[in-house]
Amino acid sequence: MTTQRRSYETGHKPKCLVIVDDTAEWDRAVYYASRWAIRAGGGVVMLRIIELEDQNQQWLGVADIMRAEAEEAANEALDRASGRANGIAAITPERVIREGDPTEQILDVIDKDTDIAKLVLAANPGPEGPGPLVTAMAQAVGSFPIPITIVSGDLSDAAIDALS
């Protein structure tokens, strides 16, 4: 990926990419990104990734139903997250739904939107570890095209307000 970022050029504004998933800590990432958007005069892009297993061709009808259900669930999750961002910062985030490998989809969204200036993830504070997405991004951080901000899932709204 060699796409030059244009976030701060005339006619552009910086955006924060947030992944909305099924973890309990997604709200911390949305809260941080929304507060950052207020301070930076930027925007928020919310990405929901649908991971469907490879479907056998003979079950194509079932796969189509599963895909439709997954898209409906993705829209519901993005509705909740968008409502949260609007309540925090009075912003209307952009919404993106992608299907496939999470790392590949995140990189593709970043590559296609040259205004995305940072990725915000939230880490699970529990003993089971930070979560699969944070772990995957930590392995790629040395070659990642934009900064990654990882927000602790234990931070309160007040703590995030002080940091963002």
Tab-separated table of C-alpha atoms in Angstrom:
chain	number	residue	atom	x	y	z
A	1	MET	CA	0.000	0.000	0.000
A	2	THR	CA	1.551	3.265	-1.106
A	3	THR	CA	-1.423	5.589	-1.188
A	4	GLN	CA	-0.396	8.993	0.145
A	5	ARG	CA	-2.603	10.299	2.962
A	6	ARG	CA	-4.397	13.545	2.110
A	7	SER	CA	-6.119	14.123	5.466
A	8	TYR	CA	-4.808	17.627	6.059
A	9	GLU	CA	-4.750	18.952	2.503
A	10	THR	CA	-7.136	21.693	1.408
A	11	GLY	CA	-10.584	20.250	0.776
A	12	HIS	CA	-9.960	17.221	2.983
A	13	LYS	CA	-10.414	16.451	6.650
A	14	PRO	CA	-8.798	13.811	8.823
A	15	LYS	CA	-10.853	10.753	9.631
A	16	CYS	CA	-10.541	8.116	12.254
A	17	LEU	CA	-11.329	4.485	11.329
A	18	VAL	CA	-13.095	2.469	14.028
A	19	ILE	CA	-13.959	-1.207	13.849
A	20	VAL	CA	-17.427	-2.017	15.180
A	21	ASP	CA	-17.447	-5.663	16.166
A	22	ASP	CA	-19.181	-7.913	18.688
A	23	THR	CA	-16.740	-7.284	21.536
A	24	ALA	CA	-17.789	-5.541	24.716
A	25	GLU	CA	-15.107	-2.879	24.297
A	26	TRP	CA	-16.124	-1.502	20.860
A	27	ASP	CA	-17.831	1.355	22.687
A	28	ARG	CA	-14.498	2.579	24.096
A	29	ALA	CA	-13.051	2.891	20.573
A	30	VAL	CA	-16.156	4.706	19.322
A	31	TYR	CA	-16.082	7.061	22.301
A	32	TYR	CA	-12.400	7.892	21.811
A	33	ALA	CA	-12.769	8.367	18.036
A	34	SER	CA	-15.802	10.619	18.486
A	35	ARG	CA	-14.008	12.792	21.028
A	36	TRP	CA	-10.949	12.928	18.747
A	37	ALA	CA	-13.169	14.015	15.841
A	38	ILE	CA	-14.443	16.975	17.864
A	39	ARG	CA	-10.926	18.127	18.795
A	40	ALA	CA	-9.348	17.496	15.383
A	41	GLY	CA	-12.273	18.831	13.360
A	42	GLY	CA	-12.391	15.478	11.658
A	43	GLY	CA	-14.727	12.644	10.962
A	44	VAL	CA	-15.234	9.024	11.886
A	45	VAL	CA	-15.512	6.028	9.574
A	46	MET	CA	-17.101	2.967	11.171
A	47	LEU	CA	-16.272	-0.393	9.654
A	48	ARG	CA	-18.140	-3.620	10.276
A	49	ILE	CA	-16.548	-6.742	8.833
A	50	ILE	CA	-18.646	-9.777	8.070
A	51	GLU	CA	-16.701	-13.007	8.253
A	52	LEU	CA	-18.588	-15.732	6.438
A	53	GLU	CA	-17.064	-19.152	6.135
A	54	ASP	CA	-16.539	-20.520	2.622
A	55	GLN	CA	-19.830	-21.959	1.518
A	56	ASN	CA	-20.210	-25.143	-0.474
A	57	GLN	CA	-21.768	-24.396	-3.870
A	58	GLN	CA	-24.631	-26.824	-3.274
A	59	TRP	CA	-25.684	-24.728	-0.296
A	60	LEU	CA	-25.633	-21.430	-2.181
A	61	GLY	CA	-29.213	-20.566	-1.184
A	62	VAL	CA	-28.375	-21.059	2.482
A	63	ALA	CA	-25.221	-18.970	2.036
A	64	ASP	CA	-27.290	-16.139	0.538
A	65	ILE	CA	-29.651	-16.231	3.518
A	66	MET	CA	-26.707	-16.241	5.937
A	67	ARG	CA	-25.139	-13.291	4.103
A	68	ALA	CA	-28.402	-11.316	4.236
A	69	GLU	CA	-28.747	-12.026	7.965
A	70	ALA	CA	-25.135	-10.995	8.559
A	71	GLU	CA	-25.679	-7.732	6.646
A	72	GLU	CA	-28.797	-7.000	8.686
A	73	ALA	CA	-26.875	-7.626	11.926
A	74	ALA	CA	-24.035	-5.428	10.644
A	75	ASN	CA	-26.433	-2.559	9.944
A	76	GLU	CA	-27.958	-2.916	13.419
A	77	ALA	CA	-24.486	-2.784	15.012
A	78	LEU	CA	-23.562	0.272	12.948
A	79	ASP	CA	-26.874	1.926	13.895
A	80	ARG	CA	-25.994	1.498	17.600
A	81	ALA	CA	-22.437	2.745	17.099
A	82	SER	CA	-23.529	5.696	14.940
A	83	GLY	CA	-26.117	6.677	17.532
A	84	ARG	CA	-23.447	6.534	20.211
A	85	ALA	CA	-21.063	8.733	18.165
A	86	ASN	CA	-23.830	11.210	17.449
A	87	GLY	CA	-24.696	11.389	21.142
A	88	ILE	CA	-21.066	11.987	22.089
A	89	ALA	CA	-20.000	14.435	19.405
A	90	ALA	CA	-23.088	15.340	17.356
A	91	ILE	CA	-21.473	13.748	14.299
A	92	THR	CA	-22.792	11.383	11.666
A	93	PRO	CA	-20.089	8.818	10.982
A	94	GLU	CA	-19.544	7.206	7.617
A	95	ARG	CA	-20.536	3.549	7.587
A	96	VAL	CA	-18.787	0.761	5.717
A	97	ILE	CA	-19.679	-2.933	5.642
A	98	ARG	CA	-17.139	-5.343	4.193
A	99	GLU	CA	-16.936	-9.093	3.917
A	100	GLY	CA	-13.784	-11.153	4.251
A	101	ASP	CA	-10.532	-11.266	6.157
A	102	PRO	CA	-10.484	-8.440	8.745
A	103	THR	CA	-6.881	-7.341	8.163
A	104	GLU	CA	-7.304	-7.310	4.384
A	105	GLN	CA	-10.564	-5.363	4.623
A	106	ILE	CA	-9.134	-2.798	7.041
A	107	LEU	CA	-6.150	-2.210	4.764
A	108	ASP	CA	-8.393	-1.904	1.707
A	109	VAL	CA	-10.663	0.670	3.381
A	110	ILE	CA	-7.606	2.694	4.422
A	111	ASP	CA	-6.157	2.464	0.918
A	112	LYS	CA	-9.378	3.651	-0.719
A	113	ASP	CA	-10.020	6.593	1.653
A	114	THR	CA	-6.949	8.821	1.716
A	115	ASP	CA	-8.473	10.982	4.450
A	116	ILE	CA	-8.235	8.226	7.074
A	117	ALA	CA	-5.465	9.402	9.390
A	118	LYS	CA	-5.602	6.816	12.197
A	119	LEU	CA	-7.109	3.506	13.234
A	120	VAL	CA	-8.663	3.278	16.693
A	121	LEU	CA	-9.129	-0.098	18.364
A	122	ALA	CA	-10.154	-1.008	21.891
A	123	ALA	CA	-8.405	-3.745	23.863
A	124	ASN	CA	-10.173	-6.241	26.064
A	125	PRO	CA	-8.952	-5.692	29.623
A	126	GLY	CA	-9.658	-9.287	30.670
A	127	PRO	CA	-7.229	-12.146	31.256
A	128	GLU	CA	-8.027	-13.709	27.868
A	129	GLY	CA	-5.971	-11.037	26.127
A	130	PRO	CA	-6.613	-7.876	24.114
A	131	GLY	CA	-8.671	-9.596	21.424
A	132	PRO	CA	-7.909	-11.087	18.013
A	133	LEU	CA	-8.023	-7.821	16.076
A	134	VAL	CA	-5.682	-5.959	18.429
A	135	THR	CA	-3.347	-8.962	18.386
A	136	ALA	CA	-3.357	-9.097	14.572
A	137	MET	CA	-2.742	-5.349	14.264
A	138	ALA	CA	0.089	-5.506	16.820
A	139	GLN	CA	1.867	-8.002	14.587
A	140	ALA	CA	1.499	-5.683	11.562
A	141	VAL	CA	2.177	-2.372	13.328
A	142	GLY	CA	5.718	-2.018	11.985
A	143	SER	CA	4.484	-1.900	8.399
A	144	PHE	CA	1.019	-0.438	8.931
A	145	PRO	CA	0.233	2.596	6.709
A	146	ILE	CA	-1.275	4.802	9.442
A	147	PRO	CA	-0.936	5.207	13.228
A	148	ILE	CA	-2.925	2.824	15.405
A	149	THR	CA	-4.410	3.998	18.693
A	150	ILE	CA	-5.373	1.234	21.128
A	151	VAL	CA	-7.772	2.291	23.863
A	152	SER	CA	-8.015	0.250	27.040
A	153	GLY	CA	-11.423	-1.292	27.502
A	154	ASP	CA	-11.222	-0.283	31.184
A	155	LEU	CA	-11.093	3.486	30.559
A	156	SER	CA	-14.099	5.492	31.704
A	157	ASP	CA	-15.690	8.269	29.667
A	158	ALA	CA	-13.995	10.814	31.942
A	159	ALA	CA	-10.601	9.190	31.443
A	160	ILE	CA	-11.051	9.183	27.668
A	161	ASP	CA	-12.211	12.811	27.777
A	162	ALA	CA	-8.923	13.707	29.445
A	163	LEU	CA	-6.947	11.873	26.746
A	164	SER	CA	-8.814	12.930	23.659
